[in-house]
mmCIF file of C-alpha atoms in Angstrom:
data_model
loop_
_atom_site.group_PDB
_atom_site.id
_atom_site.type_symbol
_atom_site.label_atom_id
_atom_site.label_comp_id
_atom_site.label_asym_id
_atom_site.label_seq_id
_atom_site.Cartn_x
_atom_site.Cartn_y
_atom_site.Cartn_z
ATOM 1 C CA MET A 846 -41.779 -87.623 21.681
ATOM 2 C CA ILE A 847 -38.401 -85.951 21.264
ATOM 3 C CA SER A 848 -37.330 -86.803 24.816
ATOM 4 C CA ARG A 849 -38.433 -90.420 24.342
ATOM 5 C CA LEU A 850 -36.450 -90.734 21.110
ATOM 6 C CA LEU A 851 -33.426 -89.171 22.781
ATOM 7 C CA PHE A 852 -33.726 -91.619 25.662
ATOM 8 C CA LEU A 853 -33.893 -94.594 23.286
ATOM 9 C CA ALA A 854 -30.945 -93.340 21.263
ATOM 10 C CA LEU A 855 -28.856 -92.934 24.384
ATOM 11 C CA PHE A 856 -29.970 -96.300 25.709
ATOM 12 C CA PHE A 857 -29.035 -98.251 22.592
ATOM 13 C CA SER A 858 -25.845 -96.292 22.064
ATOM 14 C CA SER A 859 -24.790 -97.034 25.626
ATOM 15 C CA GLY A 860 -25.681 -100.692 25.207
ATOM 16 C CA LEU A 861 -23.605 -101.042 22.050
ATOM 17 C CA GLN A 862 -20.608 -99.371 23.638
ATOM 18 C CA ALA A 863 -20.855 -101.514 26.736
ATOM 19 C CA ALA A 864 -20.852 -104.710 24.631
ATOM 20 C CA LEU A 865 -17.271 -104.205 23.496
ATOM 21 C CA ARG A 866 -14.923 -105.316 26.252
ATOM 22 C CA GLU A 867 -11.246 -104.451 26.593
ATOM 23 C CA GLU A 868 -8.943 -105.778 29.273
ATOM 24 C CA SER A 869 -5.238 -105.718 30.074
ATOM 25 C CA VAL A 870 -4.236 -109.263 30.958
ATOM 26 C CA SER A 871 -1.155 -111.096 32.159
ATOM 27 C CA TYR A 872 0.074 -114.658 31.784
ATOM 28 C CA GLN A 873 3.290 -116.584 32.401
ATOM 29 C CA ALA A 874 5.823 -118.464 30.271
ATOM 30 C CA GLY A 875 9.299 -119.637 31.191
ATOM 31 C CA GLY A 876 9.337 -117.621 34.400
ATOM 32 C CA THR A 877 8.492 -114.373 32.598
ATOM 33 C CA THR A 878 5.301 -112.331 32.949
ATOM 34 C CA PHE A 879 3.630 -111.221 29.733
ATOM 35 C CA LYS A 880 1.126 -108.388 29.530
ATOM 36 C CA GLY A 881 -1.352 -108.711 26.685
ATOM 37 C CA TYR A 882 -4.534 -106.971 25.640
ATOM 38 C CA LEU A 883 -7.816 -108.849 25.266
ATOM 39 C CA ALA A 884 -10.817 -107.561 23.326
ATOM 40 C CA TRP A 885 -14.223 -109.117 22.655
ATOM 41 C CA ASP A 886 -17.825 -108.127 22.085
ATOM 42 C CA ASP A 887 -20.451 -109.497 24.471
ATOM 43 C CA ALA A 888 -23.175 -108.730 21.957
ATOM 44 C CA LYS A 889 -21.690 -111.219 19.485
ATOM 45 C CA GLY A 890 -22.444 -114.172 21.741
ATOM 46 C CA ALA A 891 -20.347 -116.745 23.549
ATOM 47 C CA LYS A 892 -17.867 -119.164 22.018
ATOM 48 C CA GLN A 893 -16.450 -116.939 19.342
ATOM 49 C CA PRO A 894 -13.406 -117.857 17.255
ATOM 50 C CA GLY A 895 -10.234 -116.552 18.868
ATOM 51 C CA VAL A 896 -7.512 -114.614 17.065
ATOM 52 C CA LEU A 897 -3.969 -114.002 18.282
ATOM 53 C CA VAL A 898 -2.465 -110.696 17.130
ATOM 54 C CA VAL A 899 1.341 -110.665 17.110
ATOM 55 C CA HIS A 900 2.937 -107.233 17.055
ATOM 56 C CA GLU A 901 5.614 -105.663 14.860
ATOM 57 C CA TRP A 902 9.194 -105.521 16.095
ATOM 58 C CA TRP A 903 8.237 -102.316 17.932
ATOM 59 C CA GLY A 904 6.519 -104.441 20.587
ATOM 60 C CA LEU A 905 3.002 -104.494 22.010
ATOM 61 C CA ASN A 906 1.948 -100.938 21.247
ATOM 62 C CA ASP A 907 -1.363 -99.199 20.616
ATOM 63 C CA TYR A 908 -1.356 -100.267 16.966
ATOM 64 C CA ALA A 909 -1.460 -103.986 17.803
ATOM 65 C CA LYS A 910 -4.147 -103.321 20.409
ATOM 66 C CA GLN A 911 -6.229 -101.388 17.879
ATOM 67 C CA ARG A 912 -6.122 -104.349 15.501
ATOM 68 C CA ALA A 913 -7.346 -106.615 18.304
ATOM 69 C CA LYS A 914 -10.193 -104.198 18.962
ATOM 70 C CA MET A 915 -11.098 -104.179 15.267
ATOM 71 C CA LEU A 916 -11.262 -107.970 15.313
ATOM 72 C CA ALA A 917 -13.530 -107.850 18.369
ATOM 73 C CA GLU A 918 -15.876 -105.557 16.457
ATOM 74 C CA LEU A 919 -16.056 -108.253 13.762
ATOM 75 C CA GLY A 920 -17.140 -110.876 16.289
ATOM 76 C CA TYR A 921 -13.853 -112.471 17.312
ATOM 77 C CA THR A 922 -12.184 -112.591 20.704
ATOM 78 C CA ALA A 923 -8.725 -111.195 20.045
ATOM 79 C CA LEU A 924 -5.588 -111.258 22.146
ATOM 80 C CA ALA A 925 -2.823 -108.801 21.299
ATOM 81 C CA VAL A 926 0.162 -110.909 22.283
ATOM 82 C CA ASP A 927 3.185 -109.706 24.239
ATOM 83 C CA MET A 928 6.250 -111.452 22.797
ATOM 84 C CA TYR A 929 8.875 -109.440 24.692
ATOM 85 C CA GLY A 930 7.621 -109.609 28.271
ATOM 86 C CA ASP A 931 6.222 -106.972 30.601
ATOM 87 C CA GLY A 932 4.447 -105.342 27.648
ATOM 88 C CA LYS A 933 7.672 -103.750 26.377
ATOM 89 C CA SER A 934 7.618 -101.561 23.287
ATOM 90 C CA SER A 935 9.798 -98.914 21.691
ATOM 91 C CA GLU A 936 9.779 -96.437 18.829
ATOM 92 C CA HIS A 937 13.571 -96.635 18.429
ATOM 93 C CA ALA A 938 14.843 -99.127 15.859
ATOM 94 C CA ALA A 939 17.945 -100.156 17.792
ATOM 95 C CA GLU A 940 15.954 -100.967 20.904
ATOM 96 C CA ALA A 941 13.234 -102.750 18.933
ATOM 97 C CA SER A 942 15.879 -104.789 17.139
ATOM 98 C CA ALA A 943 17.383 -105.824 20.470
ATOM 99 C CA PHE A 944 13.956 -106.827 21.779
ATOM 100 C CA MET A 945 13.353 -108.955 18.693
ATOM 101 C CA ALA A 946 16.800 -110.544 18.818
ATOM 102 C CA SER A 947 16.197 -111.593 22.427
ATOM 103 C CA VAL A 948 13.363 -113.758 21.110
ATOM 104 C CA VAL A 949 14.425 -115.028 17.695
ATOM 105 C CA GLU A 950 18.047 -115.777 18.574
ATOM 106 C CA ARG A 951 17.185 -118.143 21.413
ATOM 107 C CA ALA A 952 15.924 -121.534 20.314
ATOM 108 C CA GLY A 953 12.371 -122.329 21.317
ATOM 109 C CA VAL A 954 11.632 -118.975 22.962
ATOM 110 C CA SER A 955 9.258 -117.679 20.289
ATOM 111 C CA GLU A 956 7.370 -120.971 20.218
ATOM 112 C CA GLN A 957 7.079 -121.092 24.007
ATOM 113 C CA ARG A 958 5.749 -117.547 24.251
ATOM 114 C CA PHE A 959 3.301 -117.993 21.402
ATOM 115 C CA ALA A 960 2.025 -121.248 22.934
ATOM 116 C CA ALA A 961 1.473 -119.546 26.295
ATOM 117 C CA ALA A 962 -0.576 -116.799 24.663
ATOM 118 C CA GLU A 963 -2.579 -119.325 22.669
ATOM 119 C CA ALA A 964 -3.340 -121.385 25.778
ATOM 120 C CA PHE A 965 -4.453 -118.230 27.603
ATOM 121 C CA LEU A 966 -6.771 -117.252 24.740
ATOM 122 C CA LYS A 967 -8.315 -120.716 24.581
ATOM 123 C CA ARG A 968 -9.238 -120.496 28.274
ATOM 124 C CA GLN A 969 -11.371 -117.380 27.820
ATOM 125 C CA PRO A 970 -15.125 -117.938 28.354
ATOM 126 C CA SER A 971 -15.990 -116.193 25.082
ATOM 127 C CA VAL A 972 -13.689 -118.394 22.980
ATOM 128 C CA ASP A 973 -14.331 -121.621 21.105
ATOM 129 C CA PRO A 974 -10.927 -123.295 21.655
ATOM 130 C CA SER A 975 -11.338 -125.378 18.507
ATOM 131 C CA LYS A 976 -11.429 -122.208 16.375
ATOM 132 C CA ILE A 977 -8.167 -120.299 16.694
ATOM 133 C CA ALA A 978 -6.362 -118.171 14.119
ATOM 134 C CA ALA A 979 -3.344 -115.884 14.262
ATOM 135 C CA ILE A 980 -2.339 -112.722 12.458
ATOM 136 C CA GLY A 981 0.946 -110.875 12.653
ATOM 137 C CA TYR A 982 2.708 -107.772 11.435
ATOM 138 C CA CYS A 983 6.391 -107.577 10.400
ATOM 139 C CA PHE A 984 8.127 -109.633 13.145
ATOM 140 C CA GLY A 985 4.661 -110.891 14.069
ATOM 141 C CA GLY A 986 3.981 -112.012 10.506
ATOM 142 C CA ALA A 987 7.132 -114.104 10.530
ATOM 143 C CA THR A 988 6.140 -115.480 13.931
ATOM 144 C CA VAL A 989 2.709 -116.719 12.858
ATOM 145 C CA LEU A 990 4.122 -118.187 9.631
ATOM 146 C CA ASN A 991 6.644 -120.166 11.658
ATOM 147 C CA MET A 992 3.893 -121.459 13.938
ATOM 148 C CA ALA A 993 2.055 -122.706 10.843
ATOM 149 C CA ARG A 994 5.246 -124.279 9.473
ATOM 150 C CA GLN A 995 5.651 -126.249 12.675
ATOM 151 C CA GLY A 996 2.161 -127.685 12.452
ATOM 152 C CA GLY A 997 0.488 -125.455 15.021
ATOM 153 C CA ASP A 998 -3.159 -126.242 15.697
ATOM 154 C CA LEU A 999 -4.400 -123.081 13.995
ATOM 155 C CA ALA A 1000 -7.262 -122.762 11.536
ATOM 156 C CA ALA A 1001 -5.606 -119.889 9.676
ATOM 157 C CA VAL A 1002 -2.631 -117.559 9.844
ATOM 158 C CA VAL A 1003 -2.277 -114.187 8.143
ATOM 159 C CA SER A 1004 1.048 -112.386 7.702
ATOM 160 C CA PHE A 1005 1.039 -108.645 6.999
ATOM 161 C CA HIS A 1006 4.417 -107.454 5.624
ATOM 162 C CA GLY A 1007 6.219 -110.252 7.458
ATOM 163 C CA ASN A 1008 9.621 -111.811 6.793
ATOM 164 C CA LEU A 1009 9.362 -115.010 4.739
ATOM 165 C CA ALA A 1010 12.787 -116.532 5.342
ATOM 166 C CA THR A 1011 13.140 -119.462 7.729
ATOM 167 C CA LYS A 1012 15.733 -121.939 8.959
ATOM 168 C CA THR A 1013 13.021 -124.537 9.602
ATOM 169 C CA PRO A 1014 10.966 -124.921 6.398
ATOM 170 C CA ALA A 1015 7.629 -126.679 6.500
ATOM 171 C CA GLN A 1016 7.713 -130.400 5.913
ATOM 172 C CA PRO A 1017 5.236 -132.221 3.624
ATOM 173 C CA GLY A 1018 1.887 -132.699 5.329
ATOM 174 C CA LYS A 1019 2.918 -130.714 8.397
ATOM 175 C CA VAL A 1020 0.985 -127.475 7.845
ATOM 176 C CA LYS A 1021 -2.583 -127.530 9.195
ATOM 177 C CA ALA A 1022 -3.462 -123.839 8.919
ATOM 178 C CA ARG A 1023 -4.663 -122.030 5.841
ATOM 179 C CA ILE A 1024 -2.049 -119.388 5.104
ATOM 180 C CA LEU A 1025 -2.476 -115.880 3.721
ATOM 181 C CA VAL A 1026 0.606 -113.738 3.090
ATOM 182 C CA LEU A 1027 0.069 -110.042 2.337
ATOM 183 C CA ASN A 1028 3.218 -108.389 1.056
ATOM 184 C CA GLY A 1029 4.308 -105.083 -0.406
ATOM 185 C CA ALA A 1030 6.042 -105.608 -3.749
ATOM 186 C CA ALA A 1031 8.395 -102.705 -2.988
ATOM 187 C CA ASP A 1032 9.297 -104.060 0.474
ATOM 188 C CA GLU A 1033 13.086 -103.810 0.739
ATOM 189 C CA PHE A 1034 13.127 -106.356 3.555
ATOM 190 C CA VAL A 1035 11.536 -109.118 1.451
ATOM 191 C CA SER A 1036 13.574 -110.127 -1.591
ATOM 192 C CA ALA A 1037 12.318 -111.732 -4.791
ATOM 193 C CA ASP A 1038 14.451 -114.765 -3.931
ATOM 194 C CA SER A 1039 12.785 -115.134 -0.530
ATOM 195 C CA ILE A 1040 9.353 -114.964 -2.163
ATOM 196 C CA ALA A 1041 10.309 -117.672 -4.666
ATOM 197 C CA ALA A 1042 11.755 -119.816 -1.883
ATOM 198 C CA PHE A 1043 8.621 -119.387 0.221
ATOM 199 C CA GLU A 1044 6.285 -120.373 -2.608
ATOM 200 C CA ALA A 1045 8.432 -123.405 -3.426
ATOM 201 C CA GLU A 1046 8.441 -124.370 0.252
ATOM 202 C CA MET A 1047 4.650 -124.125 0.500
ATOM 203 C CA ALA A 1048 4.214 -126.183 -2.677
ATOM 204 C CA ARG A 1049 6.535 -128.929 -1.395
ATOM 205 C CA ALA A 1050 4.720 -128.950 1.949
ATOM 206 C CA GLY A 1051 1.317 -129.214 0.269
ATOM 207 C CA ALA A 1052 0.122 -126.177 2.203
ATOM 208 C CA ASP A 1053 -3.124 -124.357 1.470
ATOM 209 C CA TYR A 1054 -1.736 -120.862 0.968
ATOM 210 C CA ARG A 1055 -2.250 -117.616 -0.913
ATOM 211 C CA PHE A 1056 0.411 -114.989 -1.557
ATOM 212 C CA VAL A 1057 -0.641 -111.417 -2.407
ATOM 213 C CA ASN A 1058 1.881 -108.840 -3.631
ATOM 214 C CA TYR A 1059 0.726 -105.203 -3.680
ATOM 215 C CA PRO A 1060 2.510 -103.286 -6.467
ATOM 216 C CA GLY A 1061 4.614 -100.312 -5.377
ATOM 217 C CA VAL A 1062 3.830 -100.881 -1.691
ATOM 218 C CA ARG A 1063 6.557 -100.754 0.939
ATOM 219 C CA HIS A 1064 7.190 -102.451 4.246
ATOM 220 C CA GLY A 1065 4.852 -101.553 7.106
ATOM 221 C CA PHE A 1066 2.015 -100.651 4.726
ATOM 222 C CA SER A 1067 -0.768 -101.479 7.194
ATOM 223 C CA ASN A 1068 0.410 -99.187 9.996
ATOM 224 C CA PRO A 1069 -0.658 -95.506 9.808
ATOM 225 C CA ASP A 1070 2.381 -94.654 11.961
ATOM 226 C CA ALA A 1071 4.828 -96.167 9.452
ATOM 227 C CA ASP A 1072 5.690 -92.861 7.755
ATOM 228 C CA ARG A 1073 6.509 -91.185 11.059
ATOM 229 C CA LEU A 1074 8.460 -94.155 12.404
ATOM 230 C CA GLY A 1075 10.309 -94.592 9.128
ATOM 231 C CA LYS A 1076 11.396 -90.955 9.044
ATOM 232 C CA ALA A 1077 12.476 -90.990 12.696
ATOM 233 C CA ASN A 1078 14.524 -94.172 12.262
ATOM 234 C CA ASN A 1079 15.694 -93.781 8.656
ATOM 235 C CA LEU A 1080 13.840 -96.923 7.595
ATOM 236 C CA PRO A 1081 12.281 -97.657 4.175
ATOM 237 C CA ILE A 1082 8.750 -98.152 5.501
ATOM 238 C CA ALA A 1083 5.532 -96.380 4.526
ATOM 239 C CA TYR A 1084 1.796 -96.563 5.098
ATOM 240 C CA ASP A 1085 -0.459 -97.313 2.126
ATOM 241 C CA SER A 1086 -4.158 -96.792 2.804
ATOM 242 C CA GLU A 1087 -5.357 -98.839 -0.159
ATOM 243 C CA ALA A 1088 -3.114 -101.806 0.620
ATOM 244 C CA ASP A 1089 -4.217 -101.514 4.242
ATOM 245 C CA ARG A 1090 -7.869 -101.666 3.184
ATOM 246 C CA GLN A 1091 -7.370 -104.497 0.712
ATOM 247 C CA SER A 1092 -5.272 -106.618 3.067
ATOM 248 C CA TRP A 1093 -7.752 -106.297 5.932
ATOM 249 C CA ALA A 1094 -10.568 -107.283 3.563
ATOM 250 C CA ALA A 1095 -8.553 -110.299 2.376
ATOM 251 C CA MET A 1096 -8.071 -111.405 5.983
ATOM 252 C CA GLN A 1097 -11.795 -111.089 6.645
ATOM 253 C CA ASP A 1098 -12.591 -113.128 3.548
ATOM 254 C CA LEU A 1099 -10.300 -115.935 4.700
ATOM 255 C CA PHE A 1100 -11.825 -115.913 8.184
ATOM 256 C CA ARG A 1101 -15.338 -116.078 6.714
ATOM 257 C CA LYS A 1102 -14.327 -119.167 4.750
ATOM 258 C CA VAL A 1103 -12.595 -120.806 7.696
ATOM 259 C CA PHE A 1104 -15.018 -119.890 10.476
ATOM 260 C CA GLY A 1105 -18.228 -119.345 8.510
ATOM 261 C CA LYS A 1106 -18.693 -115.752 9.720
#
């Protein structure tokens, strides 16, 4: 009996582990090769909603990939997007800033790279191309918000400690996605004026949005590496486990409403 139970335990454990798939992938945009990370769960069935995960200014690192894996465990096919090309990442602020500037300071580059990643995700056999969302962290949060502002065909976007300022505010009736912004109230990179401007912009645009401000929480609150990276780079960022938990739950609640799961 014991050996039979052990066999069954090993069998089902192996089956569950095998259901979660992870794959390094590449795709092209503007003559540049991008190296993303795709995660999905075969046991959840075909034609799952797809979620794009846009990294912090550090680049496509293990943190962004872990978030994609967590989404796969929830039943989504997730693509951790490479916005810098060749899967570049850094733990040095100056280098990360240069990477980010190479994208945001050139007109149309961010949009082109996001669109290429979205098209790649929609082509995956496990994805329902009519059900796409995007989440982003820091630089990535600003990126997904801007895609929503421009009328991207996204069901929902979620920004975790992302910049709210924009040079291209949403126009009335333009925003299709439901928007969730998760912000640390003590984030030194997001001013009270930028929050007020964002909320006024969303109201004028008629967007379906929700803004959550976590009291006493600083920039980078969702990333367990924030304390280490902040200390190494002299940046006012810090992890907050409770804000991390609450923000991830808020994202899941929005996705349940949008996708019915």
